Short mmCIF file of C-alpha atoms in Angstrom, two decimals:
data_model
loop_
_atom_site.label_atom_id
_atom_site.label_comp_id
_atom_site.label_asym_id
_atom_site.label_seq_id
_atom_site.Cartn_x
_atom_site.Cartn_y
_atom_site.Cartn_z
CA UNK R 1 44.01 -11.13 4.93
CA UNK R 2 42.76 -8.98 2.06
CA UNK R 3 39.85 -9.82 0.45
CA UNK R 4 40.21 -11.80 -3.57
CA UNK R 5 39.85 -9.02 -6.03
CA UNK R 6 36.22 -9.53 -7.57
CA UNK R 7 35.70 -10.69 -10.83
CA UNK R 8 35.10 -7.75 -13.39
CA UNK R 9 31.35 -8.00 -14.24
CA UNK R 10 29.80 -9.23 -17.30
CA UNK R 11 27.20 -6.77 -18.25
CA UNK R 12 26.07 -7.32 -21.53
CA UNK R 13 25.69 -10.84 -19.85
CA UNK R 14 23.75 -9.63 -16.97
CA UNK R 15 21.76 -7.18 -19.16
CA UNK R 16 21.05 -10.29 -21.67
CA UNK R 17 19.64 -12.30 -18.25
CA UNK R 18 17.33 -9.56 -16.67
CA UNK R 19 16.02 -8.74 -21.16
CA UNK R 20 15.31 -12.70 -21.48
CA UNK R 21 13.28 -12.12 -18.10
CA UNK R 22 11.96 -9.35 -19.27
CA UNK R 23 10.41 -10.72 -22.61
CA UNK R 24 9.58 -14.18 -20.68
CA UNK R 25 7.00 -12.06 -18.40
CA UNK R 26 5.60 -10.44 -21.69
CA UNK R 27 5.08 -13.44 -23.82
CA UNK R 28 3.65 -15.21 -20.27
CA UNK R 29 0.98 -12.06 -19.98
CA UNK R 30 0.24 -12.23 -23.87
CA UNK R 31 -0.70 -16.20 -23.30
CA UNK R 32 -2.68 -14.96 -20.30
CA UNK R 33 -4.13 -12.81 -22.36
CA UNK R 34 -5.05 -16.18 -24.86
CA UNK R 35 -6.48 -17.39 -22.18
CA UNK R 36 -8.72 -14.79 -21.45
CA UNK R 37 -9.89 -15.05 -24.71
CA UNK R 38 -11.26 -18.91 -24.35
CA UNK R 39 -13.21 -17.82 -21.01
CA UNK R 40 -14.78 -15.38 -23.86
CA UNK R 41 -15.78 -18.19 -26.39
CA UNK R 42 -17.24 -20.24 -23.51
CA UNK R 43 -18.91 -17.49 -22.27
CA UNK R 44 -20.88 -18.01 -25.22
CA UNK R 45 -21.73 -21.18 -24.85
CA UNK R 46 -23.24 -20.80 -21.79
CA UNK R 47 -25.42 -18.27 -22.99
CA UNK R 48 -26.57 -20.67 -25.61
CA UNK R 49 -27.23 -23.16 -22.73
CA UNK R 50 -28.66 -20.27 -20.40
CA UNK R 51 -31.38 -19.24 -23.56
CA UNK R 52 -32.51 -22.76 -23.81
CA UNK R 53 -32.85 -23.38 -20.24
CA UNK R 54 -33.03 -19.75 -18.94
CA UNK R 55 -35.22 -21.25 -15.59
CA UNK R 56 -32.03 -22.90 -15.06
CA UNK R 57 -29.51 -19.54 -15.22
CA UNK R 58 -27.83 -19.91 -11.85
CA UNK R 59 -27.03 -23.87 -12.08
CA UNK R 60 -25.56 -23.69 -15.58
CA UNK R 61 -22.96 -20.54 -14.25
CA UNK R 62 -22.23 -22.22 -11.42
CA UNK R 63 -21.30 -25.53 -13.57
CA UNK R 64 -19.74 -23.53 -15.87
CA UNK R 65 -17.03 -22.57 -13.42
CA UNK R 66 -16.40 -25.11 -11.45
CA UNK R 67 -15.77 -26.97 -14.64
CA UNK R 68 -12.95 -24.98 -15.67
CA UNK R 69 -11.69 -24.14 -11.69
CA UNK R 70 -11.66 -27.86 -11.59
CA UNK R 71 -9.52 -28.50 -14.39
CA UNK R 72 -7.06 -24.98 -13.47
CA UNK R 73 -7.20 -26.24 -10.12
CA UNK R 74 -8.34 -22.96 -9.14
CA UNK R 75 -10.74 -21.78 -6.47
CA UNK R 76 -14.72 -21.21 -6.99
CA UNK R 77 -14.02 -17.39 -6.33
CA UNK R 78 -10.60 -16.63 -8.25
CA UNK R 79 -12.60 -18.56 -11.52
CA UNK R 80 -15.65 -16.17 -10.93
CA UNK R 81 -12.84 -12.79 -11.26
CA UNK R 82 -11.69 -14.73 -13.81
CA UNK R 83 -14.54 -15.05 -15.93
CA UNK R 84 -15.37 -11.63 -14.85
CA UNK R 85 -12.47 -10.00 -15.90
CA UNK R 86 -12.49 -11.92 -19.35
CA UNK R 87 -16.04 -10.25 -19.65
CA UNK R 88 -15.21 -6.62 -18.53
CA UNK R 89 -12.05 -6.64 -21.61
CA UNK R 90 -14.36 -8.49 -24.63
CA UNK R 91 -17.35 -6.31 -23.85
CA UNK R 92 -15.67 -2.62 -22.38
CA UNK R 93 -11.87 -2.69 -22.42
CA UNK R 94 -10.81 -2.79 -26.16
CA UNK R 95 -7.45 -0.82 -25.37
CA UNK R 96 -6.92 -3.24 -22.39
CA UNK R 97 -7.70 -6.04 -23.99
CA UNK R 98 -5.12 -4.80 -27.04
CA UNK R 99 -2.47 -4.10 -24.46
CA UNK R 100 -3.16 -6.77 -23.09
CA UNK R 101 -2.46 -9.61 -26.00
CA UNK R 102 0.50 -7.46 -26.91
CA UNK R 103 2.04 -8.51 -23.14
CA UNK R 104 2.34 -4.34 -22.12
CA UNK R 105 0.37 -4.98 -19.47
CA UNK R 106 0.16 -8.19 -16.64
CA UNK R 107 -2.60 -10.24 -15.60
CA UNK R 108 -2.44 -8.64 -12.21
CA UNK R 109 -2.80 -4.97 -14.14
CA UNK R 110 -5.63 -6.12 -16.22
CA UNK R 111 -7.80 -7.22 -13.16
CA UNK R 112 -7.19 -4.31 -11.22
CA UNK R 113 -8.34 -2.13 -14.06
CA UNK R 114 -11.51 -4.46 -14.83
CA UNK R 115 -12.27 -4.14 -10.89
CA UNK R 116 -12.70 -0.35 -11.29
CA UNK R 117 -14.64 -0.32 -14.40
CA UNK R 118 -17.07 -2.19 -12.95
CA UNK R 119 -18.07 1.28 -10.75
CA UNK R 120 -18.06 3.14 -14.30
CA UNK R 121 -20.06 0.26 -15.94
CA UNK R 122 -23.22 0.54 -12.90
CA UNK R 123 -23.29 4.67 -13.77
CA UNK R 124 -23.63 3.36 -17.30
CA UNK R 125 -26.72 1.22 -16.76
CA UNK R 126 -28.39 3.45 -14.59
CA UNK R 127 -27.53 6.26 -16.78
CA UNK R 128 -25.92 8.12 -14.22
CA UNK R 129 -23.19 9.04 -16.97
CA UNK R 130 -23.10 8.90 -20.79
CA UNK R 131 -21.65 5.50 -22.04
CA UNK R 132 -18.24 7.55 -23.50
CA UNK R 133 -16.92 7.76 -20.01
CA UNK R 134 -15.62 4.28 -20.26
CA UNK R 135 -13.48 5.32 -23.40
CA UNK R 136 -12.61 8.43 -21.08
CA UNK R 137 -11.78 5.92 -17.98
CA UNK R 138 -10.21 3.59 -20.19
CA UNK R 139 -7.59 5.84 -21.74
CA UNK R 140 -6.67 7.73 -18.00
CA UNK R 141 -5.77 4.55 -16.82
CA UNK R 142 -3.96 2.87 -19.35
CA UNK R 143 -1.33 5.78 -19.28
CA UNK R 144 -0.33 4.62 -16.08
CA UNK R 145 -0.79 0.78 -15.60
CA UNK R 146 1.84 0.84 -18.69
CA UNK R 147 4.49 2.91 -16.82
CA UNK R 148 3.87 1.83 -13.07
CA UNK R 149 2.68 -1.34 -10.97
CA UNK R 150 -0.39 -3.13 -9.92
CA UNK R 151 -0.33 -1.87 -6.71
CA UNK R 152 -0.64 1.96 -7.93
CA UNK R 153 -2.71 1.10 -11.19
CA UNK R 154 -5.32 -0.11 -8.83
CA UNK R 155 -5.17 3.00 -6.78
CA UNK R 156 -4.98 5.47 -9.70
CA UNK R 157 -7.95 3.62 -11.16
CA UNK R 158 -9.35 4.10 -8.01
CA UNK R 159 -9.42 7.42 -8.06
CA UNK R 160 -10.44 7.44 -12.03
CA UNK R 161 -13.42 6.52 -11.55
CA UNK R 162 -14.69 8.03 -8.37
CA UNK R 163 -13.93 11.31 -10.31
CA UNK R 164 -15.97 10.59 -12.97
CA UNK R 165 -18.70 8.87 -11.55
CA UNK R 166 -18.53 11.16 -7.87
CA UNK R 167 -22.34 10.09 -7.30
CA UNK R 168 -22.34 6.39 -8.09
CA UNK R 169 -19.27 5.90 -5.24
CA UNK R 170 -20.88 7.63 -2.89
CA UNK R 171 -23.89 5.92 -3.33
CA UNK R 172 -22.03 2.26 -3.74
CA UNK R 173 -20.44 3.27 -0.38
CA UNK R 174 -23.60 3.73 1.73
CA UNK R 175 -24.74 0.49 0.19
CA UNK R 176 -21.73 -1.34 0.71
CA UNK R 177 -21.65 -0.34 4.58
CA UNK R 178 -24.75 -2.14 5.09
CA UNK R 179 -21.96 -5.41 4.34
CA UNK R 180 -20.28 -4.82 7.48
CA UNK R 181 -19.50 -7.75 9.72
CA UNK R 182 -17.39 -9.60 11.84
CA UNK R 183 -17.12 -13.26 11.03
CA UNK R 184 -14.95 -16.32 12.92
CA UNK R 185 -13.54 -19.42 11.04
CA UNK R 186 -11.65 -22.10 12.38
CA UNK R 187 -8.43 -23.15 10.81
CA UNK R 188 -7.65 -26.03 13.71
CA UNK R 189 -4.88 -26.50 16.02
CA UNK R 190 -6.88 -24.33 18.47
CA UNK R 191 -6.74 -20.87 16.18
CA UNK R 192 -9.34 -19.34 13.76
CA UNK R 193 -9.64 -16.47 11.58
CA UNK R 194 -11.64 -14.10 12.38
CA UNK R 195 -12.47 -11.52 10.09
CA UNK R 196 -14.26 -8.19 9.99
CA UNK R 197 -15.69 -6.35 7.02
CA UNK R 198 -15.17 -2.81 7.88
CA UNK R 199 -15.30 1.28 6.11
CA UNK R 200 -12.06 1.82 4.25
CA UNK R 201 -11.40 4.45 6.70
CA UNK R 202 -11.75 2.39 9.90
CA UNK R 203 -10.14 -0.55 8.69
CA UNK R 204 -6.79 1.74 7.71
CA UNK R 205 -7.16 3.71 10.90
CA UNK R 206 -6.97 0.53 13.20
CA UNK R 207 -4.06 -0.45 11.08
CA UNK R 208 -2.27 2.19 12.06
CA UNK R 209 -2.69 2.62 15.15
CA UNK R 210 -2.44 -1.43 15.99
CA UNK R 211 1.38 -0.60 14.08
CA UNK R 212 1.97 2.47 16.61
CA UNK R 213 1.10 0.37 19.70
CA UNK R 214 2.89 -2.61 18.45
CA UNK R 215 6.45 -0.43 18.36
CA UNK R 216 5.71 0.86 21.11
CA UNK R 217 5.71 -2.41 23.23
CA UNK R 218 8.66 -3.41 21.24
CA UNK R 219 10.80 -0.26 22.17
CA UNK R 220 9.88 -0.73 25.46
CA UNK R 221 10.80 -4.55 25.95
CA UNK R 222 14.23 -3.81 24.12
CA UNK R 223 15.08 -1.15 26.79
CA UNK R 224 14.22 -3.15 29.95
CA UNK R 225 16.99 -4.35 32.71
CA UNK R 226 18.37 -7.40 31.81
CA UNK R 227 21.74 -9.15 33.34
CA UNK R 228 24.69 -8.72 31.84
CA UNK R 229 26.78 -12.01 30.19
CA UNK R 230 29.60 -11.65 31.95
CA UNK R 231 30.75 -13.76 34.74
CA UNK R 232 30.61 -12.52 37.92
CA UNK R 233 28.02 -9.21 36.91
CA UNK R 234 25.56 -9.13 39.24
CA UNK R 235 24.25 -5.46 37.79
CA UNK R 236 21.24 -4.66 35.58
CA UNK R 237 21.30 -2.49 32.17
CA UNK R 238 19.53 -1.58 29.84
CA UNK R 239 19.47 -2.87 26.56
CA UNK R 240 19.49 0.23 24.30
CA UNK R 241 16.32 0.84 22.25
CA UNK R 242 16.09 0.84 18.54
CA UNK R 243 17.80 3.55 16.87
CA UNK R 244 14.87 3.95 14.00
CA UNK R 245 11.55 3.52 13.64
CA UNK R 246 11.96 1.84 10.56
CA UNK R 247 13.88 -1.50 12.00
CA UNK R 248 10.75 -1.73 14.65
CA UNK R 249 8.57 -2.64 11.86
CA UNK R 250 7.13 -6.37 10.28
CA UNK R 251 10.19 -5.89 8.09
CA UNK R 252 12.70 -4.99 11.18
CA UNK R 253 11.61 -7.31 13.60
CA UNK R 254 13.17 -11.21 13.80
CA UNK R 255 10.56 -13.59 13.57
CA UNK R 256 12.83 -16.61 14.33
CA UNK R 257 14.97 -14.87 16.96
CA UNK R 258 13.51 -14.44 20.83
CA UNK R 259 14.25 -10.76 21.41
CA UNK R 260 14.13 -11.00 24.96
CA UNK R 261 16.07 -12.46 28.13
CA UNK R 262 14.25 -13.64 31.40
CA UNK R 263 15.42 -11.37 34.27
CA UNK R 264 18.32 -13.16 36.81
CA UNK R 265 19.35 -10.57 39.34
CA UNK R 266 17.77 -10.38 42.44
CA UNK R 267 17.34 -7.07 43.20
CA UNK R 268 15.87 -4.24 41.57
CA UNK R 269 15.90 -0.29 42.11
CA UNK R 270 12.99 2.67 42.70
CA UNK R 271 13.12 5.69 40.83
CA UNK R 272 13.97 7.08 44.24
CA UNK R 273 17.39 4.85 44.29
CA UNK R 274 16.01 2.55 46.54
CA UNK R 275 16.97 -1.26 46.45
CA UNK R 276 14.18 -4.47 46.88
CA UNK R 277 15.09 -7.29 47.57
CA UNK R 278 13.08 -9.85 45.16
CA UNK R 279 12.04 -13.19 46.01
CA UNK R 280 14.70 -15.81 44.61
CA UNK R 281 12.35 -18.50 45.63
CA UNK R 282 9.39 -16.92 42.94
CA UNK R 283 9.83 -18.16 39.40
CA UNK R 284 10.90 -15.31 37.40
CA UNK R 285 8.82 -13.17 34.44
CA UNK R 286 9.37 -15.70 31.13
CA UNK R 287 11.15 -13.63 28.35
CA UNK R 288 8.71 -11.38 26.13
CA UNK R 289 9.93 -14.01 22.56
CA UNK R 290 7.06 -12.59 20.49
CA UNK R 291 7.10 -11.49 16.99
CA UNK R 292 5.99 -8.32 15.44
CA UNK R 293 3.10 -10.12 14.25
CA UNK R 294 2.06 -12.27 17.72
CA UNK R 295 2.56 -8.57 19.54
CA UNK R 296 -0.56 -7.16 17.55
CA UNK R 297 -2.91 -10.20 17.56
CA UNK R 298 -2.70 -10.10 21.09
CA UNK R 299 -2.90 -6.42 21.30
CA UNK R 300 -5.99 -6.59 19.25
CA UNK R 301 -6.99 -8.96 21.70
CA UNK R 302 -6.62 -7.40 25.06
CA UNK R 303 -8.52 -4.07 23.60
CA UNK R 304 -11.29 -6.00 22.10
CA UNK R 305 -11.47 -8.08 25.13
CA UNK R 306 -11.00 -5.38 28.34
CA UNK R 307 -12.38 -2.40 26.89
CA UNK R 308 -16.44 -1.72 26.70
CA UNK R 309 -17.83 0.48 24.46
CA UNK R 310 -18.70 3.74 26.19
CA UNK R 311 -20.84 6.41 25.16
CA UNK R 312 -18.63 8.78 26.56
CA UNK R 313 -15.77 7.97 24.27
CA UNK R 314 -17.78 8.80 21.14
CA UNK R 315 -17.76 6.38 18.37
CA UNK R 316 -14.93 5.63 16.21
CA UNK R 317 -14.52 8.95 14.25
CA UNK R 318 -13.70 10.36 18.10
CA UNK R 319 -11.26 7.93 19.15
CA UNK R 320 -9.39 7.76 16.16
CA UNK R 321 -5.94 8.33 17.01
CA UNK R 322 -4.34 5.96 13.76
CA UNK R 323 -2.62 8.33 11.05
CA UNK R 324 -5.05 9.03 8.03
CA UNK R 325 -4.37 11.59 5.19
CA UNK R 326 -7.49 12.28 2.99
CA UNK R 327 -7.98 14.48 0.54
CA UNK R 328 -11.05 16.99 0.17
CA UNK R 329 -12.64 19.58 -1.81
CA UNK R 330 -12.96 22.23 0.19
CA UNK R 331 -16.59 22.64 -1.37
CA UNK R 332 -17.55 19.21 -0.36
CA UNK R 333 -16.11 20.30 3.20
CA UNK R 334 -18.55 23.28 3.23
CA UNK R 335 -21.61 21.25 2.57
CA UNK R 336 -21.82 23.03 -0.96
CA UNK R 337 -21.96 19.20 -2.92
CA UNK R 338 -21.04 15.77 -2.14
CA UNK R 339 -18.25 14.92 -4.09
CA UNK R 340 -16.04 12.09 -2.83
CA UNK R 341 -12.68 12.76 -0.77
CA UNK R 342 -9.92 10.65 -1.12
CA UNK R 343 -8.02 8.50 1.46
CA UNK R 344 -4.91 8.91 -0.19
CA UNK R 345 -2.88 5.65 -1.35
CA UNK R 346 -6.67 3.97 -1.38
CA UNK R 347 -9.34 5.13 -2.90
CA UNK R 348 -12.66 7.01 -2.62
CA UNK R 349 -13.93 8.27 0.52
CA UNK R 350 -17.32 8.91 1.76
CA UNK R 351 -17.98 12.65 1.38
CA UNK R 352 -19.79 12.47 5.04
CA UNK R 353 -16.83 10.41 6.60
CA UNK R 354 -14.24 13.53 5.53
CA UNK R 355 -16.18 16.28 6.74
CA UNK R 356 -17.02 14.32 10.01
CA UNK R 357 -12.83 13.82 10.28
CA UNK R 358 -12.39 17.36 9.61
CA UNK R 359 -14.96 18.98 12.36
CA UNK R 360 -12.19 16.85 14.80
CA UNK R 361 -8.55 17.05 13.58
CA UNK R 362 -7.04 20.54 13.43
CA UNK R 363 -4.06 19.03 11.58
CA UNK R 364 -5.41 20.25 7.70
CA UNK R 365 -3.80 21.71 5.19
CA UNK R 366 -5.02 23.40 2.64
CA UNK R 367 -3.36 22.41 -0.97
CA UNK R 368 -3.34 24.38 -4.86
CA UNK R 369 -3.07 22.22 -7.77
CA UNK R 370 -2.53 22.93 -11.25
CA UNK R 371 -4.87 22.11 -13.90
CA UNK R 372 -2.84 18.87 -14.06
CA UNK R 373 -3.52 17.83 -10.34
CA UNK R 374 0.21 18.36 -9.38
CA UNK R 375 0.23 20.26 -5.88
CA UNK R 376 2.14 23.21 -6.59
CA UNK R 377 1.52 24.66 -2.84
CA UNK R 378 0.65 24.80 0.43
CA UNK R 379 -0.90 27.71 2.63
CA UNK R 380 1.60 26.52 5.85
CA UNK R 381 3.43 29.22 7.45
CA UNK R 382 6.97 27.98 8.69
CA UNK R 383 9.19 27.56 5.94
CA UNK R 384 10.53 24.49 6.58
CA UNK R 385 7.34 22.97 7.51
CA UNK R 386 5.75 24.44 4.18
CA UNK R 387 8.30 22.69 2.37
CA UNK R 388 7.75 19.38 3.97
CA UNK R 389 4.09 19.76 3.77
CA UNK R 390 4.00 20.38 0.34
CA UNK R 391 6.12 17.35 -0.01
CA UNK R 392 4.05 14.95 1.69
CA UNK R 393 1.37 15.82 -0.17
CA UNK R 394 3.06 15.80 -3.25
CA UNK R 395 4.89 12.27 -3.18
CA UNK R 396 2.24 10.04 -1.00
CA UNK R 397 4.85 7.14 -0.88
CA UNK R 398 8.52 6.31 -1.84
CA UNK R 399 9.35 7.71 -5.04
CA UNK R 400 11.48 4.84 -5.78
CA UNK R 401 9.61 2.75 -8.69
CA UNK R 402 6.82 0.70 -7.78
CA UNK R 403 7.10 1.40 -3.74
CA UNK R 404 4.16 2.28 -1.61
CA UNK R 405 5.27 3.01 1.10
CA UNK R 406 3.09 6.04 2.48
CA UNK R 407 5.33 8.99 3.56
CA UNK R 408 4.61 9.24 7.25
CA UNK R 409 7.31 5.52 7.22
CA UNK R 410 9.85 7.11 4.73
CA UNK R 411 12.44 9.88 5.26
CA UNK R 412 12.96 13.39 3.27
CA UNK R 413 16.04 12.60 0.95
CA UNK R 414 18.47 14.61 -0.88
CA UNK R 415 18.12 13.58 -4.16
CA UNK R 416 22.06 15.49 -4.79
CA UNK R 417 23.61 14.60 -1.72
CA UNK R 418 23.66 16.95 0.53
CA UNK R 419 27.38 16.03 1.48
CA UNK R 420 28.19 17.10 -1.93
CA UNK R 421 26.93 20.19 -2.06
CA UNK R 422 23.10 19.28 -3.05
CA UNK R 423 20.52 22.27 -1.92
CA UNK R 424 18.27 21.43 0.90
CA UNK R 425 14.97 22.63 -1.47
CA UNK R 426 11.74 21.06 -2.93
CA UNK R 427 13.09 20.25 -6.20
CA UNK R 428 16.21 18.03 -4.65
CA UNK R 429 14.27 16.55 -1.91
CA UNK R 430 11.84 13.34 -2.27
CA UNK R 431 10.83 10.82 0.26
CA UNK R 432 12.06 7.39 0.41
CA UNK R 433 11.91 4.68 2.46
CA UNK R 434 15.12 3.08 4.75
CA UNK R 435 15.03 -0.10 2.36
CA UNK R 436 15.25 2.25 -0.75
CA UNK R 437 17.46 5.09 0.52
CA UNK R 438 20.32 2.86 0.84
CA UNK R 439 20.32 1.74 -2.52
CA UNK R 440 21.77 5.14 -3.61
CA UNK R 441 24.08 5.12 -0.47
CA UNK R 442 27.40 5.95 -0.99
CA UNK R 443 28.40 2.96 1.17
CA UNK R 444 26.75 0.18 -1.58
CA UNK R 445 30.00 -1.18 -3.76
CA UNK R 446 29.03 1.28 -7.32
CA UNK R 447 28.44 -2.37 -9.86
CA UNK R 448 25.35 -2.67 -7.31
CA UNK R 449 24.53 1.09 -6.28
CA UNK R 450 21.70 2.79 -7.72
CA UNK R 451 21.81 6.67 -9.07
CA UNK R 452 18.67 9.22 -9.24
CA UNK R 453 18.31 12.67 -10.46
CA UNK R 454 15.48 14.70 -9.93
CA UNK R 455 13.36 16.22 -12.98
CA UNK R 456 11.43 19.45 -13.15
CA UNK R 457 7.82 18.41 -11.76
CA UNK R 458 9.21 16.02 -9.20
CA UNK R 459 10.13 13.52 -11.58
CA UNK R 460 12.80 11.10 -10.42
CA UNK R 461 14.73 9.32 -12.94
CA UNK R 462 16.00 6.29 -11.27
CA UNK R 463 19.36 3.98 -13.06
CA UNK R 464 20.02 0.90 -12.48
CA UNK R 465 23.09 -0.95 -12.07
CA UNK R 466 22.98 -2.14 -15.60
CA UNK R 467 21.95 0.79 -17.08
CA UNK R 468 18.09 0.79 -17.13
CA UNK R 469 16.04 4.01 -16.91
CA UNK R 470 12.91 3.97 -14.75
CA UNK R 471 11.23 7.15 -14.11
CA UNK R 472 8.97 7.60 -11.69
CA UNK R 473 6.28 10.74 -11.54
CA UNK R 474 4.56 12.10 -8.62
CA UNK R 475 1.21 10.86 -8.08
CA UNK R 476 -1.57 13.52 -9.62
CA UNK R 477 -4.80 13.74 -7.90
CA UNK R 478 -7.93 13.02 -10.10
CA UNK R 479 -9.88 15.62 -11.11
CA UNK R 480 -12.41 16.28 -13.94
CA UNK R 481 -14.00 19.38 -14.98
#
């Protein structure tokens, strides 16, 4: 039986709904800007109260925060940040403030910019950089913020702040390292929250290694011998492992469906082909039905409770087997200066940590940048590997607008389909995660299919099914000279 013909899509009505939603979001941002102005007005009252009773400054501040937090049913921490963001807008970020009022920036964008600006503000207060530096920061960040998501804006803003006040970043990282700690908080029902405040490079490496170990456990589980489901079947078969690594992620492992089955056959085979009988009275091992997150939690527990610190194994730098992508100047690597390195996708990295990591890893690639910070060449020898390294350095993450999936979890995709004659060249390749790669696949019905073409400089121009055009630029390495 054939499916009934689909009703022709009313593209104009669909576009109207999308545009109306976008306009509503713009108005919400403008209202958020008005709310920030009201917090600025409240801070003026706060300053008057403090001037009248300076010995009660802290109490006055706490009372003000509590007043607004309870009125809006927000946590104290959230309200503290709201006042801090409003203060930054009113005193240091006039252009961001204006863009917020027009709805060009969301409250999430403003939050990331304001918090990154604190680094520049501290440097100005300490007379490390000139007061005009804040205007440079604001201009450089707004170019990206008005075209990108808040998550991408956060990374860019941190890069800009790091580049503008490099020595201050180094000092801040050194001070912040003193705050590392581990805390435990009960959440009832026999569970607790274990919080670790760690250097960012270590936390990223730990998370990546846990993901790799989890992927290995689940792959082995899905390949374990199981009994055929048909009647009379007495032979064990191997469940095929998942075909693609991207299926073995938090998005690819079901959270409400068992992924293993109990072993019900009564024999096992050795590597030599001998067969051994199992004790029929013995209780079979329970099926492993853990989800991705549960496996990660169990692995973390096992690693911490069964491993002992050892001088033989060295410190954390030697033991890192997680994947880190770091960009560091050759002069910094050689010890000629202390410019901050960059932990790609996250922000500044202390130069001492970058040098220590470099000394324990042989997988470094020299990159050549143009005056605008774009990667234009790498010194790898093999042509194919050179292209891959160049594209990894250029893209850093999935090139669908707004996506932050790192390149080691993405595939190199032909912008112009190779099956249709698209060449395998740098200007026809870009990294896409599996979730966004399928959006342009020929198997997707045309009314829902996205299209993309690559412009000079690695710029991807995406067109949505409703005709909207979104441009994604290759991330730039921020540098000020």
